[in-house]
Amino acid sequence: MSLLEVRNLRIEYPSRRGVMAAVKDLSFSIEKGEILGVVGESGAGKSTIGNAIIDLLSPPGRIASGDVYLNGQKISGLTPTEMRKVRGAHIGFIFQDPMTSLNPLFTVERQLVETIEANTELRGAAASERAIELMASVGIPQPEIRIKQYPHQFSGGMRQRVVIAIALAGDPEFIIADEPTTALDVSIQDQILELIKALCKERQVGCMLVTHDMGVVSNVTDRVAVMYRGDLMEIGPTAEVLG
Ligand code: ADP
Ligand code: MG
């Protein structure tokens, strides 16, 4: 069995005008350490897939049928409490805008330590030490100093590095990155993508990388899935699909 398996997933947004199927009969899998790119025009259903996997569909979205498995365990249809545990300890996520994942009122240290303590065995000083290691591993210079600061004291690129550190803090096996560099300066987009790629390979973390940038796809992904209006049109090794 693969790390992540999505089977016959159908996701709907009901409305007064009827039911809109944003994703129809979708099946795919992702292996350990593999980066799957998900591409397709705006509205194709890319974000809906990622949000459904972590049970964070925006209302009134719902999984109408199908299942999601992580490490052979069914994670669709869990209770909110069970799902919160999966999100912290097994699946990390990186969204487009770093501020959706960061709390402006708390230091980076507090946010990292809280995530570490909630999802690992580490506590207190050991958790703080781990937090500094994570800051260093995502390429933030002077991590002991920067960790005491608030999100607004970081540049956009550095802030997204903090988000990546938080996504990794629970030691997840799988990461969802939804257009993680769209809000960043073009000059730093590549660095962030290279970082995500290196971390996934190093830690053997599987990744679903949503993007609309074909350059990103060819440089970073192992396989690509092409979505069109809720349908999976094609999936395969990056070189084959791009060719
Ligand atoms: P993508 O990420 O590929 O741009 P989305 O997954 O955001 O696409 O959206 C897929 C489809 O679902 C679009 O037609 C969009 O309008 C619809 N959709 C997304 N979120 C909602 C929502 N909260 N309510 C109703 N429709 C939605
Ligand atoms: Mg989207």
mmCIF file of C-alpha atoms and ligand atoms in Angstrom:
data_model
loop_
_atom_site.group_PDB
_atom_site.id
_atom_site.type_symbol
_atom_site.label_atom_id
_atom_site.label_comp_id
_atom_site.label_asym_id
_atom_site.label_seq_id
_atom_site.Cartn_x
_atom_site.Cartn_y
_atom_site.Cartn_z
ATOM 1 C CA MET A 1 0.000 0.000 0.000
ATOM 2 C CA SER A 2 1.166 3.527 -0.777
ATOM 3 C CA LEU A 3 1.742 6.281 1.782
ATOM 4 C CA LEU A 4 -1.345 8.176 0.600
ATOM 5 C CA GLU A 5 -4.202 6.598 -1.303
ATOM 6 C CA VAL A 6 -7.170 8.506 -2.616
ATOM 7 C CA ARG A 7 -9.913 6.227 -3.902
ATOM 8 C CA ASN A 8 -12.888 7.277 -6.005
ATOM 9 C CA LEU A 9 -13.155 10.610 -4.256
ATOM 10 C CA ARG A 10 -16.064 12.849 -5.104
ATOM 11 C CA ILE A 11 -16.283 16.273 -3.494
ATOM 12 C CA GLU A 12 -19.332 18.496 -3.749
ATOM 13 C CA TYR A 13 -20.283 22.051 -2.917
ATOM 14 C CA PRO A 14 -24.071 22.031 -2.600
ATOM 15 C CA SER A 15 -25.915 25.276 -3.258
ATOM 16 C CA ARG A 16 -29.469 26.470 -3.794
ATOM 17 C CA ARG A 17 -28.948 26.134 -7.516
ATOM 18 C CA GLY A 18 -27.965 22.484 -7.172
ATOM 19 C CA VAL A 19 -24.947 20.400 -6.323
ATOM 20 C CA MET A 20 -21.612 21.258 -7.869
ATOM 21 C CA ALA A 21 -19.095 18.389 -8.065
ATOM 22 C CA ALA A 22 -15.697 20.065 -7.720
ATOM 23 C CA VAL A 23 -13.864 16.716 -7.854
ATOM 24 C CA LYS A 24 -15.260 13.612 -9.541
ATOM 25 C CA ASP A 25 -14.225 10.023 -9.032
ATOM 26 C CA LEU A 26 -10.608 10.868 -8.271
ATOM 27 C CA SER A 27 -8.078 8.121 -7.525
ATOM 28 C CA PHE A 28 -4.325 8.473 -7.094
ATOM 29 C CA SER A 29 -1.558 7.558 -4.686
ATOM 30 C CA ILE A 30 1.682 9.051 -3.402
ATOM 31 C CA GLU A 31 4.689 7.083 -2.140
ATOM 32 C CA LYS A 32 7.084 7.860 0.707
ATOM 33 C CA GLY A 33 9.531 10.580 -0.353
ATOM 34 C CA GLU A 34 7.647 11.214 -3.569
ATOM 35 C CA ILE A 35 6.543 14.656 -4.767
ATOM 36 C CA LEU A 36 3.367 14.632 -6.831
ATOM 37 C CA GLY A 37 2.653 17.890 -8.646
ATOM 38 C CA VAL A 38 -1.019 18.747 -9.123
ATOM 39 C CA VAL A 39 -1.626 21.167 -11.971
ATOM 40 C CA GLY A 40 -4.628 22.561 -13.801
ATOM 41 C CA GLU A 41 -6.326 25.861 -14.465
ATOM 42 C CA SER A 42 -7.878 27.928 -11.706
ATOM 43 C CA GLY A 43 -11.073 26.259 -10.456
ATOM 44 C CA ALA A 44 -9.982 22.777 -11.575
ATOM 45 C CA GLY A 45 -10.341 21.441 -8.024
ATOM 46 C CA LYS A 46 -6.698 21.353 -6.890
ATOM 47 C CA SER A 47 -7.173 23.080 -3.536
ATOM 48 C CA THR A 48 -10.383 21.160 -2.949
ATOM 49 C CA ILE A 49 -8.432 17.878 -3.085
ATOM 50 C CA GLY A 50 -5.827 19.018 -0.552
ATOM 51 C CA ASN A 51 -8.420 20.514 1.771
ATOM 52 C CA ALA A 52 -10.555 17.366 1.609
ATOM 53 C CA ILE A 53 -7.578 15.178 2.573
ATOM 54 C CA ILE A 54 -7.062 17.163 5.793
ATOM 55 C CA ASP A 55 -10.800 17.689 6.381
ATOM 56 C CA LEU A 56 -10.547 21.451 5.986
ATOM 57 C CA LEU A 57 -12.978 21.896 3.101
ATOM 58 C CA SER A 58 -14.489 25.352 3.104
ATOM 59 C CA PRO A 59 -18.245 25.232 3.733
ATOM 60 C CA PRO A 60 -20.449 23.864 2.312
ATOM 61 C CA GLY A 61 -17.902 21.465 0.799
ATOM 62 C CA ARG A 62 -18.253 17.782 1.623
ATOM 63 C CA ILE A 63 -16.843 14.433 0.588
ATOM 64 C CA ALA A 64 -19.818 12.842 -1.170
ATOM 65 C CA SER A 65 -18.140 9.475 -1.692
ATOM 66 C CA GLY A 66 -14.758 7.807 -1.763
ATOM 67 C CA ASP A 67 -12.011 7.344 0.784
ATOM 68 C CA VAL A 68 -8.569 8.609 1.749
ATOM 69 C CA TYR A 69 -5.965 6.333 3.337
ATOM 70 C CA LEU A 70 -2.701 7.318 4.971
ATOM 71 C CA ASN A 71 -0.318 4.452 5.723
ATOM 72 C CA GLY A 72 -3.157 2.025 5.199
ATOM 73 C CA GLN A 73 -5.397 3.763 7.716
ATOM 74 C CA LYS A 74 -8.597 5.347 6.573
ATOM 75 C CA ILE A 75 -8.503 9.054 7.423
ATOM 76 C CA SER A 76 -11.656 10.200 5.651
ATOM 77 C CA GLY A 77 -14.697 10.238 7.899
ATOM 78 C CA LEU A 78 -12.766 10.568 11.176
ATOM 79 C CA THR A 79 -14.207 12.648 14.016
ATOM 80 C CA PRO A 80 -12.874 16.225 14.279
ATOM 81 C CA THR A 81 -10.771 15.246 17.312
ATOM 82 C CA GLU A 82 -9.223 12.261 15.540
ATOM 83 C CA MET A 83 -8.596 14.373 12.467
ATOM 84 C CA ARG A 84 -6.829 17.076 14.476
ATOM 85 C CA LYS A 85 -4.329 14.437 15.596
ATOM 86 C CA VAL A 86 -3.761 13.291 12.030
ATOM 87 C CA ARG A 87 -3.218 16.885 10.898
ATOM 88 C CA GLY A 88 -0.660 17.616 13.562
ATOM 89 C CA ALA A 89 1.320 14.421 13.741
ATOM 90 C CA HIS A 90 0.955 12.846 10.298
ATOM 91 C CA ILE A 91 0.169 15.521 7.722
ATOM 92 C CA GLY A 92 1.804 18.945 7.490
ATOM 93 C CA PHE A 93 0.455 21.719 5.308
ATOM 94 C CA ILE A 94 1.853 24.794 3.652
ATOM 95 C CA PHE A 95 -0.572 27.279 2.115
ATOM 96 C CA GLN A 96 -0.060 30.131 -0.309
ATOM 97 C CA ASP A 97 -0.156 32.906 2.261
ATOM 98 C CA PRO A 98 2.178 32.274 5.213
ATOM 99 C CA MET A 99 -0.032 34.386 7.484
ATOM 100 C CA THR A 100 -2.883 31.857 7.290
ATOM 101 C CA SER A 101 -0.635 29.395 9.119
ATOM 102 C CA LEU A 102 0.994 31.814 11.558
ATOM 103 C CA ASN A 103 -0.483 33.620 14.530
ATOM 104 C CA PRO A 104 0.706 37.247 14.473
ATOM 105 C CA LEU A 105 0.310 37.545 18.253
ATOM 106 C CA PHE A 106 2.771 34.832 19.249
ATOM 107 C CA THR A 107 6.513 34.426 18.797
ATOM 108 C CA VAL A 108 7.726 31.861 16.327
ATOM 109 C CA GLU A 109 9.182 29.914 19.231
ATOM 110 C CA ARG A 110 5.829 29.613 20.955
ATOM 111 C CA GLN A 111 4.133 28.413 17.758
ATOM 112 C CA LEU A 112 6.830 25.856 17.013
ATOM 113 C CA VAL A 113 7.052 24.571 20.578
ATOM 114 C CA GLU A 114 3.264 24.234 20.831
ATOM 115 C CA THR A 115 3.175 22.139 17.671
ATOM 116 C CA ILE A 116 6.112 20.008 18.815
ATOM 117 C CA GLU A 117 4.637 19.425 22.276
ATOM 118 C CA ALA A 118 1.188 18.619 20.902
ATOM 119 C CA ASN A 119 2.467 16.067 18.408
ATOM 120 C CA THR A 120 5.684 14.533 19.692
ATOM 121 C CA GLU A 121 7.083 13.214 22.979
ATOM 122 C CA LEU A 122 9.317 16.254 23.398
ATOM 123 C CA ARG A 123 8.581 18.764 26.186
ATOM 124 C CA GLY A 124 10.065 21.991 27.592
ATOM 125 C CA ALA A 125 13.746 22.521 26.893
ATOM 126 C CA ALA A 126 13.884 19.520 24.562
ATOM 127 C CA ALA A 127 11.006 20.953 22.524
ATOM 128 C CA SER A 128 12.729 24.366 22.380
ATOM 129 C CA GLU A 129 15.934 22.740 21.225
ATOM 130 C CA ARG A 130 14.025 20.865 18.547
ATOM 131 C CA ALA A 131 12.391 24.131 17.464
ATOM 132 C CA ILE A 132 15.794 25.754 16.945
ATOM 133 C CA GLU A 133 16.993 22.723 14.964
ATOM 134 C CA LEU A 134 13.932 23.019 12.735
ATOM 135 C CA MET A 135 14.602 26.728 12.159
ATOM 136 C CA ALA A 136 18.152 25.854 11.121
ATOM 137 C CA SER A 137 17.002 22.993 8.887
ATOM 138 C CA VAL A 138 14.745 25.337 6.895
ATOM 139 C CA GLY A 139 17.656 27.720 6.350
ATOM 140 C CA ILE A 140 16.884 30.514 8.803
ATOM 141 C CA PRO A 141 20.153 32.166 9.897
ATOM 142 C CA GLN A 142 20.760 32.805 13.616
ATOM 143 C CA PRO A 143 17.852 30.570 14.614
ATOM 144 C CA GLU A 144 18.387 31.112 18.384
ATOM 145 C CA ILE A 145 17.755 34.828 17.900
ATOM 146 C CA ARG A 146 15.113 34.718 15.174
ATOM 147 C CA ILE A 147 12.988 32.214 17.058
ATOM 148 C CA LYS A 148 12.215 34.835 19.731
ATOM 149 C CA GLN A 149 10.670 37.139 17.112
ATOM 150 C CA TYR A 150 7.109 37.579 15.819
ATOM 151 C CA PRO A 151 5.968 36.651 12.291
ATOM 152 C CA HIS A 152 5.867 40.309 11.127
ATOM 153 C CA GLN A 153 9.590 40.593 11.826
ATOM 154 C CA PHE A 154 10.298 38.110 9.016
ATOM 155 C CA SER A 155 10.391 38.766 5.263
ATOM 156 C CA GLY A 156 7.886 36.891 3.080
ATOM 157 C CA GLY A 157 10.395 34.195 2.149
ATOM 158 C CA MET A 158 11.628 33.753 5.724
ATOM 159 C CA ARG A 159 8.031 33.611 6.931
ATOM 160 C CA GLN A 160 7.278 30.794 4.499
ATOM 161 C CA ARG A 161 10.375 29.008 5.869
ATOM 162 C CA VAL A 162 8.866 29.326 9.352
ATOM 163 C CA VAL A 163 5.613 27.836 8.022
ATOM 164 C CA ILE A 164 7.601 24.928 6.578
ATOM 165 C CA ALA A 165 9.313 24.442 9.959
ATOM 166 C CA ILE A 166 5.893 24.340 11.654
ATOM 167 C CA ALA A 167 4.599 21.914 9.017
ATOM 168 C CA LEU A 168 7.522 19.619 9.884
ATOM 169 C CA ALA A 169 7.317 20.120 13.648
ATOM 170 C CA GLY A 170 5.040 17.143 14.264
ATOM 171 C CA ASP A 171 7.349 14.953 12.163
ATOM 172 C CA PRO A 172 4.694 14.220 9.508
ATOM 173 C CA GLU A 173 4.950 11.506 6.839
ATOM 174 C CA PHE A 174 3.029 13.596 4.344
ATOM 175 C CA ILE A 175 2.868 17.261 3.372
ATOM 176 C CA ILE A 176 0.354 19.229 1.344
ATOM 177 C CA ALA A 177 1.783 22.373 -0.228
ATOM 178 C CA ASP A 178 -0.885 24.453 -1.997
ATOM 179 C CA GLU A 179 0.774 27.036 -4.248
ATOM 180 C CA PRO A 180 3.373 27.614 -1.528
ATOM 181 C CA THR A 181 5.291 30.300 -3.404
ATOM 182 C CA THR A 182 2.560 32.217 -5.232
ATOM 183 C CA ALA A 183 2.589 35.049 -2.693
ATOM 184 C CA LEU A 184 6.404 35.358 -2.728
ATOM 185 C CA ASP A 185 8.851 37.387 -4.807
ATOM 186 C CA VAL A 186 9.837 35.514 -7.952
ATOM 187 C CA SER A 187 13.488 35.706 -6.875
ATOM 188 C CA ILE A 188 12.889 33.558 -3.778
ATOM 189 C CA GLN A 189 10.287 31.145 -5.164
ATOM 190 C CA ASP A 190 12.919 28.707 -6.410
ATOM 191 C CA GLN A 191 14.737 28.675 -3.079
ATOM 192 C CA ILE A 192 11.568 27.755 -1.211
ATOM 193 C CA LEU A 193 10.695 25.011 -3.699
ATOM 194 C CA GLU A 194 14.216 23.597 -3.587
ATOM 195 C CA LEU A 195 13.932 23.597 0.196
ATOM 196 C CA ILE A 196 10.631 21.702 0.142
ATOM 197 C CA LYS A 197 12.102 19.206 -2.315
ATOM 198 C CA ALA A 198 15.286 18.683 -0.272
ATOM 199 C CA LEU A 199 13.367 18.232 2.987
ATOM 200 C CA CYS A 200 10.950 15.718 1.452
ATOM 201 C CA LYS A 201 13.796 13.681 -0.011
ATOM 202 C CA GLU A 202 15.912 13.830 3.161
ATOM 203 C CA ARG A 203 13.073 12.875 5.493
ATOM 204 C CA GLN A 204 11.290 10.596 3.017
ATOM 205 C CA VAL A 205 8.144 12.673 3.375
ATOM 206 C CA GLY A 206 5.536 12.352 0.628
ATOM 207 C CA CYS A 207 4.282 15.615 -0.824
ATOM 208 C CA MET A 208 1.326 16.821 -2.829
ATOM 209 C CA LEU A 209 2.474 20.057 -4.437
ATOM 210 C CA VAL A 210 -0.263 22.154 -6.007
ATOM 211 C CA THR A 211 1.063 24.639 -8.524
ATOM 212 C CA HIS A 212 0.215 26.264 -11.823
ATOM 213 C CA ASP A 213 3.847 26.820 -12.735
ATOM 214 C CA MET A 214 5.184 24.271 -15.253
ATOM 215 C CA GLY A 215 8.768 25.298 -14.443
ATOM 216 C CA VAL A 216 8.174 24.248 -10.860
ATOM 217 C CA VAL A 217 6.676 20.979 -12.020
ATOM 218 C CA SER A 218 9.654 20.053 -14.152
ATOM 219 C CA ASN A 219 12.241 21.018 -11.526
ATOM 220 C CA VAL A 220 10.653 19.664 -8.399
ATOM 221 C CA THR A 221 8.093 16.903 -8.948
ATOM 222 C CA ASP A 222 8.537 13.170 -9.536
ATOM 223 C CA ARG A 223 5.082 12.698 -11.015
ATOM 224 C CA VAL A 224 2.357 15.061 -12.165
ATOM 225 C CA ALA A 225 -1.431 14.911 -12.048
ATOM 226 C CA VAL A 226 -3.339 17.130 -14.457
ATOM 227 C CA MET A 227 -6.800 18.247 -13.324
ATOM 228 C CA TYR A 228 -9.466 19.750 -15.559
ATOM 229 C CA ARG A 229 -12.838 20.828 -14.155
ATOM 230 C CA GLY A 230 -12.840 18.217 -11.424
ATOM 231 C CA ASP A 231 -11.531 15.363 -13.549
ATOM 232 C CA LEU A 232 -8.087 13.811 -13.436
ATOM 233 C CA MET A 233 -7.024 13.971 -17.083
ATOM 234 C CA GLU A 234 -3.579 12.460 -16.794
ATOM 235 C CA ILE A 235 -1.103 11.243 -14.164
ATOM 236 C CA GLY A 236 2.408 9.949 -14.644
ATOM 237 C CA PRO A 237 6.145 10.590 -14.384
ATOM 238 C CA THR A 238 6.915 14.301 -14.843
ATOM 239 C CA ALA A 239 9.002 13.891 -18.003
ATOM 240 C CA GLU A 240 6.285 11.814 -19.682
ATOM 241 C CA VAL A 241 3.407 14.127 -18.807
ATOM 242 C CA LEU A 242 5.307 17.275 -19.808
ATOM 243 C CA GLY A 243 6.425 15.616 -23.002
HETATM 244 P P1 ADP B 1 -8.265 25.327 -7.770
HETATM 245 O O1 ADP B 1 -7.550 25.207 -6.470
HETATM 246 O O2 ADP B 1 -7.872 24.299 -8.780
HETATM 247 O O3 ADP B 1 -8.184 26.704 -8.337
HETATM 248 P P2 ADP B 1 -10.672 24.952 -6.174
HETATM 249 O O4 ADP B 1 -10.475 23.622 -5.579
HETATM 250 O O5 ADP B 1 -10.414 26.129 -5.311
HETATM 251 O O6 ADP B 1 -9.834 25.055 -7.538
HETATM 252 O O7 ADP B 1 -12.161 25.082 -6.710
HETATM 253 C C1 ADP B 1 -12.757 24.063 -7.503
HETATM 254 C C2 ADP B 1 -14.205 24.418 -7.771
HETATM 255 O O8 ADP B 1 -14.947 24.385 -6.562
HETATM 256 C C3 ADP B 1 -14.379 25.811 -8.361
HETATM 257 O O9 ADP B 1 -15.377 25.751 -9.334
HETATM 258 C C4 ADP B 1 -14.839 26.628 -7.177
HETATM 259 O O10 ADP B 1 -15.676 27.675 -7.581
HETATM 260 C C5 ADP B 1 -15.581 25.622 -6.333
HETATM 261 N N1 ADP B 1 -15.491 25.980 -4.911
HETATM 262 C C6 ADP B 1 -14.370 26.032 -4.167
HETATM 263 N N2 ADP B 1 -14.638 26.386 -2.893
HETATM 264 C C7 ADP B 1 -15.982 26.563 -2.841
HETATM 265 C C8 ADP B 1 -16.895 26.933 -1.809
HETATM 266 N N3 ADP B 1 -16.489 27.168 -0.560
HETATM 267 N N4 ADP B 1 -18.225 27.003 -2.121
HETATM 268 C C9 ADP B 1 -18.660 26.743 -3.376
HETATM 269 N N5 ADP B 1 -17.854 26.391 -4.378
HETATM 270 C C10 ADP B 1 -16.540 26.296 -4.136
HETATM 271 MG MG MG B 2 -6.381 26.571 -5.432
#
